[in-house]
Amino acid sequence: MKHLLIPILICMIFISIGCSSHLIDTFSEDGYNFRKTRWGMTPAQVELSEVGSTVVQRTGRHVVYYATIDGVSCKVIYIFKDNRLRTAGYITKIPVKNADNLLDKCYEKHGEPHYVVDEKDLTWKLPNSVIYANLYKSYVKVTDPTLW
């Protein structure tokens, strides 16, 4: 019986490795709450959804990854309560020229925000999520020296 168990386990490993790329291709952000995660996932489930991403920091309460989205370098932060995903978001690592691309993605996917305060605090209310963006001038280029 032991002799059969090892070949079966090896076959199962090869099958899962061979299928894993196809499984990843079938993931899409549609049907998920944030990236490829759903609220209530365990830290292990979230880490599986971020396979290949670099972990920056991990505690019992949160996991942080580096990511690049449309040329914008940022951190992806997942926060857990009672070992379940409760909050997630992006923070740009430094003010960058393309940071507005992240906001454009929100507009493309979710339309106009439901609440706007002072044109810098934007909130979208979705069936299972709330998206909040706090904007700041990430990059300013002055070309006319008389404006100095």
Short mmCIF file of C-alpha atoms in Angstrom, two decimals:
data_model
loop_
_atom_site.label_atom_id
_atom_site.label_comp_id
_atom_site.label_asym_id
_atom_site.label_seq_id
_atom_site.Cartn_x
_atom_site.Cartn_y
_atom_site.Cartn_z
CA MET A 1 0.00 0.00 0.00
CA LYS A 2 2.86 2.39 0.84
CA HIS A 3 4.42 1.64 -2.55
CA LEU A 4 1.26 2.83 -4.31
CA LEU A 5 0.84 5.94 -2.18
CA ILE A 6 4.08 7.63 -3.28
CA PRO A 7 3.45 7.34 -7.08
CA ILE A 8 -0.13 8.55 -6.56
CA LEU A 9 1.10 11.59 -4.63
CA ILE A 10 3.73 12.35 -7.29
CA CYS A 11 1.08 12.13 -10.04
CA MET A 12 -1.22 14.45 -8.08
CA ILE A 13 1.59 16.99 -7.70
CA PHE A 14 2.37 16.94 -11.45
CA ILE A 15 -1.32 17.23 -12.33
CA SER A 16 -1.74 20.23 -10.03
CA ILE A 17 1.41 21.89 -11.37
CA GLY A 18 0.27 21.33 -14.95
CA CYS A 19 -3.21 22.67 -14.28
CA SER A 20 -2.20 25.59 -12.09
CA SER A 21 -1.46 27.95 -14.99
CA HIS A 22 -4.86 27.15 -16.50
CA LEU A 23 -6.55 27.77 -13.15
CA ILE A 24 -4.81 31.11 -12.82
CA ASP A 25 -5.92 32.07 -16.34
CA THR A 26 -9.54 31.39 -15.41
CA PHE A 27 -9.37 33.88 -12.52
CA SER A 28 -10.74 37.28 -13.35
CA GLU A 29 -11.45 40.21 -11.12
CA ASP A 30 -15.13 39.93 -11.98
CA GLY A 31 -16.81 38.09 -9.14
CA TYR A 32 -14.12 39.13 -6.67
CA ASN A 33 -14.19 41.96 -4.15
CA PHE A 34 -10.58 43.16 -4.49
CA ARG A 35 -8.08 41.91 -7.05
CA LYS A 36 -8.54 38.13 -6.94
CA THR A 37 -9.88 37.94 -3.39
CA ARG A 38 -13.20 37.91 -1.60
CA TRP A 39 -14.03 39.32 1.81
CA GLY A 40 -13.77 36.63 4.46
CA MET A 41 -10.85 34.76 2.86
CA THR A 42 -8.14 33.45 5.18
CA PRO A 43 -4.56 34.77 4.93
CA ALA A 44 -3.54 31.50 3.22
CA GLN A 45 -6.26 31.92 0.58
CA VAL A 46 -5.20 35.52 -0.07
CA GLU A 47 -1.57 34.46 -0.41
CA LEU A 48 -2.58 31.86 -2.99
CA SER A 49 -4.35 34.59 -4.97
CA GLU A 50 -1.11 36.62 -5.02
CA VAL A 51 1.14 33.76 -6.19
CA GLY A 52 4.31 35.21 -7.72
CA SER A 53 4.00 38.57 -5.92
CA THR A 54 6.72 39.69 -3.53
CA VAL A 55 5.69 39.80 0.13
CA VAL A 56 6.98 43.01 1.72
CA GLN A 57 5.61 42.48 5.21
CA ARG A 58 3.55 39.83 6.97
CA THR A 59 2.06 39.92 10.46
CA GLY A 60 -0.85 38.08 12.03
CA ARG A 61 -3.06 40.99 11.06
CA HIS A 62 -1.90 42.03 7.57
CA VAL A 63 0.06 41.08 4.46
CA VAL A 64 1.69 43.64 2.16
CA TYR A 65 2.89 43.05 -1.43
CA TYR A 66 4.59 45.17 -4.07
CA ALA A 67 2.70 45.58 -7.33
CA THR A 68 2.80 47.65 -10.49
CA ILE A 69 -0.52 48.67 -11.97
CA ASP A 70 -0.47 50.53 -15.30
CA GLY A 71 3.06 51.73 -14.62
CA VAL A 72 2.31 52.81 -11.05
CA SER A 73 4.45 51.22 -8.33
CA CYS A 74 2.40 50.63 -5.21
CA LYS A 75 1.87 48.44 -2.20
CA VAL A 76 -1.12 46.11 -1.99
CA ILE A 77 -2.31 45.80 1.59
CA TYR A 78 -4.61 43.09 2.93
CA ILE A 79 -5.91 43.49 6.50
CA PHE A 80 -7.49 40.65 8.47
CA LYS A 81 -9.79 40.56 11.47
CA ASP A 82 -10.39 37.24 13.24
CA ASN A 83 -8.21 35.60 10.55
CA ARG A 84 -10.58 36.74 7.75
CA LEU A 85 -9.99 39.35 5.03
CA ARG A 86 -11.77 42.53 6.02
CA THR A 87 -10.03 45.43 4.25
CA ALA A 88 -7.69 45.80 1.29
CA GLY A 89 -6.22 48.62 -0.73
CA TYR A 90 -3.41 50.24 -2.67
CA ILE A 91 -0.92 52.83 -1.48
CA THR A 92 1.50 54.40 -3.93
CA LYS A 93 5.06 54.03 -2.68
CA ILE A 94 6.05 57.56 -3.66
CA PRO A 95 4.19 60.35 -5.45
CA VAL A 96 4.40 59.36 -9.11
CA LYS A 97 3.41 60.82 -12.43
CA ASN A 98 1.03 57.99 -13.35
CA ALA A 99 -0.88 57.72 -10.07
CA ASP A 100 -4.00 59.09 -11.76
CA ASN A 101 -4.07 55.91 -13.86
CA LEU A 102 -5.30 54.04 -10.78
CA LEU A 103 -8.18 56.46 -10.44
CA ASP A 104 -8.95 56.17 -14.16
CA LYS A 105 -9.25 52.40 -13.68
CA CYS A 106 -11.83 52.99 -10.92
CA TYR A 107 -13.84 55.28 -13.19
CA GLU A 108 -13.66 52.76 -16.06
CA LYS A 109 -14.79 49.86 -13.95
CA HIS A 110 -17.27 51.50 -11.54
CA GLY A 111 -18.39 54.76 -13.21
CA GLU A 112 -18.81 58.04 -11.37
CA PRO A 113 -18.27 57.96 -7.59
CA HIS A 114 -21.33 58.08 -5.35
CA TYR A 115 -19.80 60.66 -3.00
CA VAL A 116 -17.26 63.40 -3.72
CA VAL A 117 -15.91 65.72 -1.02
CA ASP A 118 -13.77 68.69 -2.09
CA GLU A 119 -12.94 66.91 -5.38
CA LYS A 120 -10.28 64.86 -3.60
CA ASP A 121 -12.16 62.32 -1.46
CA LEU A 122 -14.07 59.91 -3.70
CA THR A 123 -16.27 57.02 -2.60
CA TRP A 124 -17.92 54.29 -4.66
CA LYS A 125 -20.55 52.12 -2.97
CA LEU A 126 -20.75 48.67 -4.54
CA PRO A 127 -23.00 45.76 -3.54
CA ASN A 128 -20.28 44.07 -1.43
CA SER A 129 -17.60 46.75 -1.14
CA VAL A 130 -16.84 50.40 -0.61
CA ILE A 131 -14.00 51.95 -2.60
CA TYR A 132 -12.41 55.07 -1.17
CA ALA A 133 -9.79 57.21 -2.91
CA ASN A 134 -8.02 60.14 -1.33
CA LEU A 135 -6.32 62.14 -4.05
CA TYR A 136 -3.30 64.37 -3.90
CA LYS A 137 -1.17 66.08 -6.49
CA SER A 138 1.26 63.33 -7.30
CA TYR A 139 3.28 65.12 -9.93
CA VAL A 140 3.45 68.72 -11.10
CA LYS A 141 5.45 69.89 -14.10
CA VAL A 142 5.93 73.63 -14.56
CA THR A 143 7.23 74.61 -17.99
CA ASP A 144 6.88 78.40 -17.81
CA PRO A 145 9.68 79.88 -15.65
CA THR A 146 7.67 83.09 -15.14
CA LEU A 147 5.30 81.12 -12.91
CA TRP A 148 8.06 80.68 -10.32
#
